PDB file of C-alpha atoms in Angstrom:
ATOM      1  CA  UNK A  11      -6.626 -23.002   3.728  1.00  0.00           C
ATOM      2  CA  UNK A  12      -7.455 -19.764   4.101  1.00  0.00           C
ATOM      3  CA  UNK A  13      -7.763 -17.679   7.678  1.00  0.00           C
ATOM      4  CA  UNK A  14     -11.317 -16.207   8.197  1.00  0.00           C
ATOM      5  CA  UNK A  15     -12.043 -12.311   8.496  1.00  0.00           C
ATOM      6  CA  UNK A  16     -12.615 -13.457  12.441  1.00  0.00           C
ATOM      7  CA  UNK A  17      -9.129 -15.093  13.084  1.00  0.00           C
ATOM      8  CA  UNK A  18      -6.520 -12.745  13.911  1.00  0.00           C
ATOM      9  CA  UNK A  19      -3.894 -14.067  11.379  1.00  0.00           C
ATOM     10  CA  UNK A  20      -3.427 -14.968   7.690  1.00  0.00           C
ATOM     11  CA  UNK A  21      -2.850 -18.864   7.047  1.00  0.00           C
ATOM     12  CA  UNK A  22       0.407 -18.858   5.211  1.00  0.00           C
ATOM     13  CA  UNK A  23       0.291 -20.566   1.623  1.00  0.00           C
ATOM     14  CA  UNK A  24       2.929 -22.346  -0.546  1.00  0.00           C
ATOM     15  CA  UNK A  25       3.084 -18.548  -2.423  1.00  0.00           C
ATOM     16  CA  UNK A  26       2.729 -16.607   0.691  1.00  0.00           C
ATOM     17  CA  UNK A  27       5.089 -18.532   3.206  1.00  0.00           C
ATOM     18  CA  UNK A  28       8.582 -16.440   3.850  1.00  0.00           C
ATOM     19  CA  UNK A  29      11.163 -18.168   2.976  1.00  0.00           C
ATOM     20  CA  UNK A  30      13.905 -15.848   3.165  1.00  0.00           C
ATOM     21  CA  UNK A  31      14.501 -14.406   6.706  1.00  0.00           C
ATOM     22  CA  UNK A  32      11.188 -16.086   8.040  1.00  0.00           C
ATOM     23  CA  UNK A  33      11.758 -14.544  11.060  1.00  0.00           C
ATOM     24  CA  UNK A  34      10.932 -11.471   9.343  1.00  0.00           C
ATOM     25  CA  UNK A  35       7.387 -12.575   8.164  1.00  0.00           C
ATOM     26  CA  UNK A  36       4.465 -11.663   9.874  1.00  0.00           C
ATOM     27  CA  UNK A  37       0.583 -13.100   9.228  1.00  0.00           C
ATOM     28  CA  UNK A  38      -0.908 -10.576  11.107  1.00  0.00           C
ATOM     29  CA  UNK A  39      -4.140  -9.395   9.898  1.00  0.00           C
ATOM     30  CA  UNK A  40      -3.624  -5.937  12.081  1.00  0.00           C
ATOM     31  CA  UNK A  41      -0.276  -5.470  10.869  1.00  0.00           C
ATOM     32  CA  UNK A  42      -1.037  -6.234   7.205  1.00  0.00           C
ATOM     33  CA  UNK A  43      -4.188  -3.771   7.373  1.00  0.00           C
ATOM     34  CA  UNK A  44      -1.766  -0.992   8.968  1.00  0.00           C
ATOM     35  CA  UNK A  45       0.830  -1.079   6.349  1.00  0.00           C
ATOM     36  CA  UNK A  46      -1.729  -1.035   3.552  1.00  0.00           C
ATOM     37  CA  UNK A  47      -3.976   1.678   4.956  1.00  0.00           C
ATOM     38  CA  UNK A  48      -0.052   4.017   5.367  1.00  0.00           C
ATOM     39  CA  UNK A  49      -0.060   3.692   1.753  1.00  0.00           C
ATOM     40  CA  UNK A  50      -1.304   6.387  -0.992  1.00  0.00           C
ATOM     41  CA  UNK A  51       0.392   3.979  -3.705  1.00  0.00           C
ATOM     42  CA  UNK A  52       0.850  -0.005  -4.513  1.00  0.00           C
ATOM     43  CA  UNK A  53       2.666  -1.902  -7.238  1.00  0.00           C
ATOM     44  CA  UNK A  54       0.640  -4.841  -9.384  1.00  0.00           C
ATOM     45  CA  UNK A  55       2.204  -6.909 -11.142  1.00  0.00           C
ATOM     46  CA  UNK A  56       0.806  -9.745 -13.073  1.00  0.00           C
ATOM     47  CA  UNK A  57       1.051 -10.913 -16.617  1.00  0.00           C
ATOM     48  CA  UNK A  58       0.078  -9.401 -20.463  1.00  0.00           C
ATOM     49  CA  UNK A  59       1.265 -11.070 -23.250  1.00  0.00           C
ATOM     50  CA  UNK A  60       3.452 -13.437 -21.793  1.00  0.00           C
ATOM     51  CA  UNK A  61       5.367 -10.740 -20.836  1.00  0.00           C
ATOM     52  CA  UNK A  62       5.896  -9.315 -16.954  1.00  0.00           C
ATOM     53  CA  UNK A  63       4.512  -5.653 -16.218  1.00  0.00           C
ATOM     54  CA  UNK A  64       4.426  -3.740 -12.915  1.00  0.00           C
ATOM     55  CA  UNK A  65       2.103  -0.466 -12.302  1.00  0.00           C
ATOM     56  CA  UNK A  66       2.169   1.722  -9.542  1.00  0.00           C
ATOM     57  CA  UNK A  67      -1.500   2.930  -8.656  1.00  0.00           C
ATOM     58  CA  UNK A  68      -3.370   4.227  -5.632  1.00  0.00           C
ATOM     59  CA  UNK A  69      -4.933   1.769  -3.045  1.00  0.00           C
ATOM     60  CA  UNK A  70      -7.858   1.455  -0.963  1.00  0.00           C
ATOM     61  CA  UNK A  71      -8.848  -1.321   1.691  1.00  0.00           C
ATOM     62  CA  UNK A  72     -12.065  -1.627   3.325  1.00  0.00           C
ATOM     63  CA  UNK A  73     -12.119  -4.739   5.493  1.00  0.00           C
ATOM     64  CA  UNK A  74     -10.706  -7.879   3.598  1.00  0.00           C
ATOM     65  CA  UNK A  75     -10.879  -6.150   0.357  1.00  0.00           C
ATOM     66  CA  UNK A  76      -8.098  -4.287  -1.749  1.00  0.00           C
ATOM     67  CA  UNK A  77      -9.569  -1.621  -4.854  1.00  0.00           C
ATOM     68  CA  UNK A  78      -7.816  -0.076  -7.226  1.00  0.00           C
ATOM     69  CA  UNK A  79      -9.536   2.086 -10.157  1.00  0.00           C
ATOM     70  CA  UNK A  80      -8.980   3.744 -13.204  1.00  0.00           C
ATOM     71  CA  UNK A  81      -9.972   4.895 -16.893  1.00  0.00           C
ATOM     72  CA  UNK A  82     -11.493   1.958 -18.437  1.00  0.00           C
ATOM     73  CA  UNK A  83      -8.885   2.442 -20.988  1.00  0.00           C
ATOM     74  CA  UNK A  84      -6.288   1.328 -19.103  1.00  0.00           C
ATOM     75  CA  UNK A  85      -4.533  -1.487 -19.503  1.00  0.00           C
ATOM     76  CA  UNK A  86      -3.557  -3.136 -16.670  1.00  0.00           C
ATOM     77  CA  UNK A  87      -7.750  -2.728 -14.824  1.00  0.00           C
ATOM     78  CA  UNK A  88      -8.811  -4.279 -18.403  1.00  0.00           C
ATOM     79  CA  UNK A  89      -6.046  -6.830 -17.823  1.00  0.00           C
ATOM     80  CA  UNK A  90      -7.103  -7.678 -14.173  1.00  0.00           C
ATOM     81  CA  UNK A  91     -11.201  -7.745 -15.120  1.00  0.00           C
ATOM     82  CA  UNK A  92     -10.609 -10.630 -17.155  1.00  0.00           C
ATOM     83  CA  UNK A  93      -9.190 -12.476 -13.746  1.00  0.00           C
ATOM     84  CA  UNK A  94      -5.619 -12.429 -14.633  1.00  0.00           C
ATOM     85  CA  UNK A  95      -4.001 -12.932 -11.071  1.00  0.00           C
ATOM     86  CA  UNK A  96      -1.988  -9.980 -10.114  1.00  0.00           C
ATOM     87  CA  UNK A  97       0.869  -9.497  -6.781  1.00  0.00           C
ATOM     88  CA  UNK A  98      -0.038  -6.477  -5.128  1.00  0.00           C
ATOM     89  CA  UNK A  99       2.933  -5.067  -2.595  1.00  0.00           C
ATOM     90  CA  UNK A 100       3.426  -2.048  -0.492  1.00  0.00           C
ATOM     91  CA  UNK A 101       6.860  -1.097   0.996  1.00  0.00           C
ATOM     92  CA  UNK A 102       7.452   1.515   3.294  1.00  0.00           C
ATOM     93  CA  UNK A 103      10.912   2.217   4.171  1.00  0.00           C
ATOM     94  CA  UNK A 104      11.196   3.502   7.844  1.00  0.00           C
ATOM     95  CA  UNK A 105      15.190   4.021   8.158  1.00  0.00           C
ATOM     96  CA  UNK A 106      18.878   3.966   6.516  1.00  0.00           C
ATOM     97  CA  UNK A 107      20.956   1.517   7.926  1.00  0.00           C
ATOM     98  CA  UNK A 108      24.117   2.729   7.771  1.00  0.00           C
ATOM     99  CA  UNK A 109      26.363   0.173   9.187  1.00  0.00           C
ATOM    100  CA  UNK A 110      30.542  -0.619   9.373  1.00  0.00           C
ATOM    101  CA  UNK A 111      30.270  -2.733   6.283  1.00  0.00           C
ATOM    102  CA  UNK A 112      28.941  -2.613   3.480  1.00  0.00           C
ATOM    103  CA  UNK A 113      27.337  -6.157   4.518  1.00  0.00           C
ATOM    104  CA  UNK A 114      25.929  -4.218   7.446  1.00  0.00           C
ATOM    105  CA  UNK A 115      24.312  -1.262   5.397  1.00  0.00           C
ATOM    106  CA  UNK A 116      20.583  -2.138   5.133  1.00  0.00           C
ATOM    107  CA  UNK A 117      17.297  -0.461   5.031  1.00  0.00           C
ATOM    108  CA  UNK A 118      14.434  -0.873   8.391  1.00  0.00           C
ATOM    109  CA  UNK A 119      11.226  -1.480   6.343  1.00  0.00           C
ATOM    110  CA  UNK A 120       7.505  -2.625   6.808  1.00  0.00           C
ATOM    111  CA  UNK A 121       6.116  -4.481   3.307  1.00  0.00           C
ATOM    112  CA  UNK A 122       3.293  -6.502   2.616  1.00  0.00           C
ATOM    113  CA  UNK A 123       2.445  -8.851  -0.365  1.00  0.00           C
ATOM    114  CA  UNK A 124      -1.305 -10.100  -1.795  1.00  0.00           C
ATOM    115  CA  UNK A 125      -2.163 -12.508  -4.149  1.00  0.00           C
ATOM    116  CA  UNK A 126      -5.639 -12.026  -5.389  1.00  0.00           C
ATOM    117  CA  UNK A 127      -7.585 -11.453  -8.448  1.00  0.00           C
ATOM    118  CA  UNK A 128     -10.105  -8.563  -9.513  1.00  0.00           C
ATOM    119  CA  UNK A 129     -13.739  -8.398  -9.445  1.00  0.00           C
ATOM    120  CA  UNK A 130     -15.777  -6.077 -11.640  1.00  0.00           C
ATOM    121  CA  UNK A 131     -17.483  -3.353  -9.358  1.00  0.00           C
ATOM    122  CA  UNK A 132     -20.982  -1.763 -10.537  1.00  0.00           C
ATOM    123  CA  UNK A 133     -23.653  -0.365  -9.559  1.00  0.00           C
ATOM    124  CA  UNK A 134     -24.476   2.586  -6.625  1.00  0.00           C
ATOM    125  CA  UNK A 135     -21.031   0.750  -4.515  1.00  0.00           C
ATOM    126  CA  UNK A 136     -18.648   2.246  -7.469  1.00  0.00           C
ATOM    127  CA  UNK A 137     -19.885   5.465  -5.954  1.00  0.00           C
ATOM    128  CA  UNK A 138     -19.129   5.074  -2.405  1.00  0.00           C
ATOM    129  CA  UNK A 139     -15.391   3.583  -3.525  1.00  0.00           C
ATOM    130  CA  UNK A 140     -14.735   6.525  -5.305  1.00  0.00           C
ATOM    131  CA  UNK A 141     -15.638   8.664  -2.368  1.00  0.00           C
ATOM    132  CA  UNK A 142     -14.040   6.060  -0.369  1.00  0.00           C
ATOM    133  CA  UNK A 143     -10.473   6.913  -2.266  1.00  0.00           C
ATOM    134  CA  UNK A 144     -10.703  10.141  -2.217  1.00  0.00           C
ATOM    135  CA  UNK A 145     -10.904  10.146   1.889  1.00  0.00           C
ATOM    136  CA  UNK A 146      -7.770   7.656   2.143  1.00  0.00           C
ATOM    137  CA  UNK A 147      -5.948  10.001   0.062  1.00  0.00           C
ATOM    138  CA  UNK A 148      -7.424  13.090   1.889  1.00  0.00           C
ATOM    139  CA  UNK A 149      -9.231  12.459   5.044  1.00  0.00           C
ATOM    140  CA  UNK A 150     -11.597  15.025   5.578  1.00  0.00           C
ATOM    141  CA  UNK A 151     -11.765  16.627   1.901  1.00  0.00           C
ATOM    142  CA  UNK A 152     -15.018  17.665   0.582  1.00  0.00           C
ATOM    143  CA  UNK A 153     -16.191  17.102  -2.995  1.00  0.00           C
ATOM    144  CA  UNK A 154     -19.218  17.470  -5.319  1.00  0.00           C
ATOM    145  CA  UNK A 155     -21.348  14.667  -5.796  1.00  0.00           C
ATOM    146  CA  UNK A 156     -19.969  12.948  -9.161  1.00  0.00           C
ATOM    147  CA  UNK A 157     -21.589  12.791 -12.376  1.00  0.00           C
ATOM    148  CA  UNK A 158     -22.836   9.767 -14.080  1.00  0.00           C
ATOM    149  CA  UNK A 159     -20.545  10.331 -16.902  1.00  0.00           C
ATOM    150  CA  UNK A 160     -17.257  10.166 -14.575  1.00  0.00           C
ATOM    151  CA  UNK A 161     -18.400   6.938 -12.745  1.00  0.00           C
ATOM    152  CA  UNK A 162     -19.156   5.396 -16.279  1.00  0.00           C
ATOM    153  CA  UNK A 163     -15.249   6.857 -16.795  1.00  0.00           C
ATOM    154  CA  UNK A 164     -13.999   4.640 -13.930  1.00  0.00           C
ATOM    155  CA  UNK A 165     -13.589   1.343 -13.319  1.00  0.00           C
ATOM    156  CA  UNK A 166     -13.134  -0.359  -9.922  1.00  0.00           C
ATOM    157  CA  UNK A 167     -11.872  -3.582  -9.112  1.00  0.00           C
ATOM    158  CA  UNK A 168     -12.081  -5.544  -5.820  1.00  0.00           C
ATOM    159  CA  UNK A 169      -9.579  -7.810  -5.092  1.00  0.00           C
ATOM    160  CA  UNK A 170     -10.078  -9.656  -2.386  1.00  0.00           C
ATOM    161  CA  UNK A 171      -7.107 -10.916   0.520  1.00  0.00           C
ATOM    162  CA  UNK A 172      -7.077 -14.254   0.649  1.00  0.00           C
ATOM    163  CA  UNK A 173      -2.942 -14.652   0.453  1.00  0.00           C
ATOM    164  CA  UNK A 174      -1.445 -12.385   2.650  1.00  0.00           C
ATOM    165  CA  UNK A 175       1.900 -12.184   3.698  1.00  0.00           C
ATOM    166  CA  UNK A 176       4.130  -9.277   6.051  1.00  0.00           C
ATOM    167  CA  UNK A 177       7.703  -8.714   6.162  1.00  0.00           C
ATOM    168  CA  UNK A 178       9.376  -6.209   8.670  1.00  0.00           C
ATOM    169  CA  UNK A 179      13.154  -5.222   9.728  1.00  0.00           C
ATOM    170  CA  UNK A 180      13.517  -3.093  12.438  1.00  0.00           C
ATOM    171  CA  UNK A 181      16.768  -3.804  13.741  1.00  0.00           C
ATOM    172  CA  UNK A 182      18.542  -1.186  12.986  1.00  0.00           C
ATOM    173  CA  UNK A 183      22.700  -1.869  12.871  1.00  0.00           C
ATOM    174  CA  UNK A 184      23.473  -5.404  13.094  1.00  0.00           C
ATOM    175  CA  UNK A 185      27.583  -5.212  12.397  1.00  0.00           C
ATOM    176  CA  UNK A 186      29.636  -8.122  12.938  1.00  0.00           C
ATOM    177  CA  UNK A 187      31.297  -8.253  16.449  1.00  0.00           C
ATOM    178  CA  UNK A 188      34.757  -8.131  15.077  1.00  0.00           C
ATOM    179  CA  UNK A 189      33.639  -4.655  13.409  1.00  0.00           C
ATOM    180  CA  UNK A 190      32.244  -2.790  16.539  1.00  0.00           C
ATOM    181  CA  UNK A 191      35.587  -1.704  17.347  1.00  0.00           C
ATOM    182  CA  UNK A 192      36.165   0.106  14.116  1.00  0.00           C
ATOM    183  CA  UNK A 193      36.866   3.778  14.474  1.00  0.00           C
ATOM    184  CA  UNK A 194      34.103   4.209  11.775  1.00  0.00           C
ATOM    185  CA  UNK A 195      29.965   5.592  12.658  1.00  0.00           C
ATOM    186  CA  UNK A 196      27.291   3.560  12.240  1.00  0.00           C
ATOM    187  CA  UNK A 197      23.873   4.136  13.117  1.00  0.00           C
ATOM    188  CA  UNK A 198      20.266   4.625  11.580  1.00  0.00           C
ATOM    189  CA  UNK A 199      18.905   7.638   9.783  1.00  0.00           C
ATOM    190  CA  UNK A 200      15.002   7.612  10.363  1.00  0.00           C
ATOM    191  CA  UNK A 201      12.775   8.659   7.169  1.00  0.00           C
ATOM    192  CA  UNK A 202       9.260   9.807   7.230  1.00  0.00           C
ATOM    193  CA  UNK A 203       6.713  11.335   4.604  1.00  0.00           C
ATOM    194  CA  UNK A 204       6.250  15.040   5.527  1.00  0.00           C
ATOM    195  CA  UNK A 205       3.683  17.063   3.991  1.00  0.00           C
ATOM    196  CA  UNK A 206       4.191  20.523   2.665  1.00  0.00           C
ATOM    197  CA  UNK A 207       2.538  23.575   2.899  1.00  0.00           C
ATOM    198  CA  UNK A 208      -0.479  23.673   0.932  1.00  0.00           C
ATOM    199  CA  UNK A 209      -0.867  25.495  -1.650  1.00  0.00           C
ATOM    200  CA  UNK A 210      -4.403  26.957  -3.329  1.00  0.00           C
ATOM    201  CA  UNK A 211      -5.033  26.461  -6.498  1.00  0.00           C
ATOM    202  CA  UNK A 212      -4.690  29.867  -8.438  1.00  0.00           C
ATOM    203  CA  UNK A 213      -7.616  30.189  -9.344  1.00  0.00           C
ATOM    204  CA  UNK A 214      -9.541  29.516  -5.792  1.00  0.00           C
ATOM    205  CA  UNK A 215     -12.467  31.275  -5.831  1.00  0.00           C
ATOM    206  CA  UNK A 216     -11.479  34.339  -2.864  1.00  0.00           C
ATOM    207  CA  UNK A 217     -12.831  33.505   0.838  1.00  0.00           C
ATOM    208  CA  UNK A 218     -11.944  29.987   0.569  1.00  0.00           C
ATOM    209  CA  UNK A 219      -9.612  29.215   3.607  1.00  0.00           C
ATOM    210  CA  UNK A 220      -7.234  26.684   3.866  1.00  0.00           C
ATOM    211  CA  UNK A 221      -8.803  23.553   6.369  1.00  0.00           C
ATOM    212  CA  UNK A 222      -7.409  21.954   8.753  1.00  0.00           C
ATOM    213  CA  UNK A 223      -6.790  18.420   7.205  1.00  0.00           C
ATOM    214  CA  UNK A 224      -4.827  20.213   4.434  1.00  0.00           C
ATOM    215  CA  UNK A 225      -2.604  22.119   6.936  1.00  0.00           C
ATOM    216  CA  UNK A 226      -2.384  19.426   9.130  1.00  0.00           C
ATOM    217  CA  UNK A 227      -2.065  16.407   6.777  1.00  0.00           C
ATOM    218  CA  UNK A 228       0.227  13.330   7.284  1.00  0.00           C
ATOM    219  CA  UNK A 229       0.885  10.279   7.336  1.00  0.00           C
ATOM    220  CA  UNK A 230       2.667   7.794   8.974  1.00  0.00           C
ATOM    221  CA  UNK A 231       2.589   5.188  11.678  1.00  0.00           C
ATOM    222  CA  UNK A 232       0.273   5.785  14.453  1.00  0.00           C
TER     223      UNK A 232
END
């Protein structure tokens, strides 16, 4: 069964249910939407000549949907418009775990996992995903309208979320009692994305100042 866009949680399914460290797992439709929305990139996997094959790629959401687009060359949209199902995941790794054991040395991460399959997107709503990208990537950026000729260069696919599943650690050190008194650190070492200065492209035309989203961009919970 699966959970409508009104209930505030994902109805497990036999390929969605956590099975290791269930207590892990999380159905939450905020949480889910969160940890995809973080995320400039994605992995989809799914299956080409009997054979396995995972692509990273950018990501969008907008409401219940997942897009992803591309050169209508590529293989793995071309793939995916036929309905091939496909696994999307995004990780985000939020600390080192550095405990007393190697047993105890982990990672505190936020992932999330969707079983879906593409639709074929056409018509005047390719346009607004394509600007729709562009603002995930950079909020705030401003671009020229597109040309016909580079929307007929890009596909889109919508993949809808019907089989969601979360999985979080956030417990930082968990070392065996016996190890605690060990004359050894442990700890966690927090990571973060951290943008950069920018920098203009060389050949800016002169006047053009550096906005605010680009000096100010980042990303990251909250």
């Amino acid at each position: 069964m699966v959970a409508s866009s009104q209930n505030s949680q994902y109805a497990p399914t036999p390929r969605t249910q956590v099975r290791r460290r269930p207590e892990r797992a999380s159905y939450d439709r905020q949480l889910v939407h969160s940890i995809i929305d973080e995320a400039i990139v994605c992995h989809v996997s799914f299956i080409y000549e009997d054979q396995p094959c995972i692509i990273p790629t950018t990501i969008l959401r907008i409401d219940e949907d997942l897009y992803l687009h591309g050169s209508p060359t590529n293989r793995m949209l071309c793939v995916l418009a036929q309905g091939v199902p496909a696994a999307i995941a995004v990780t985000h790794i939020d600390a080192v775990v550095a405990g007393r054991s190697g047993f105890g040395c982990s990672v505190d991460y936020r992932s999330a996992i969707i079983y879906s399959s593409g639709q074929l997107v056409e018509g005047p709503h390719k346009a607004e995903i394509v600007d729709r990208v562009i603002q995930s990537v950079v909020p705030g950026h401003r671009v020229r309208a597109p040309k016909q000729k580079e929307l007929d260069a890009t596909m889109v696919l919508r993949f809808p979320m019907v089989e969601v599943s979360a999985k979080v650690r956030d417990v930082g050190v968990r070392d065996y009692e016996e190890d605690l008194g060990l004359d050894l650190w442990a700890g966690t070492i927090p990571l973060r994305v951290v943008a950069g200065a920018p920098v203009n492209a060389p050949d800016l035309r002169s006047g053009i100042r550096t906005p605010d989203y680009a000096l100010n961009y980042q990303r990251g919970k909250g």
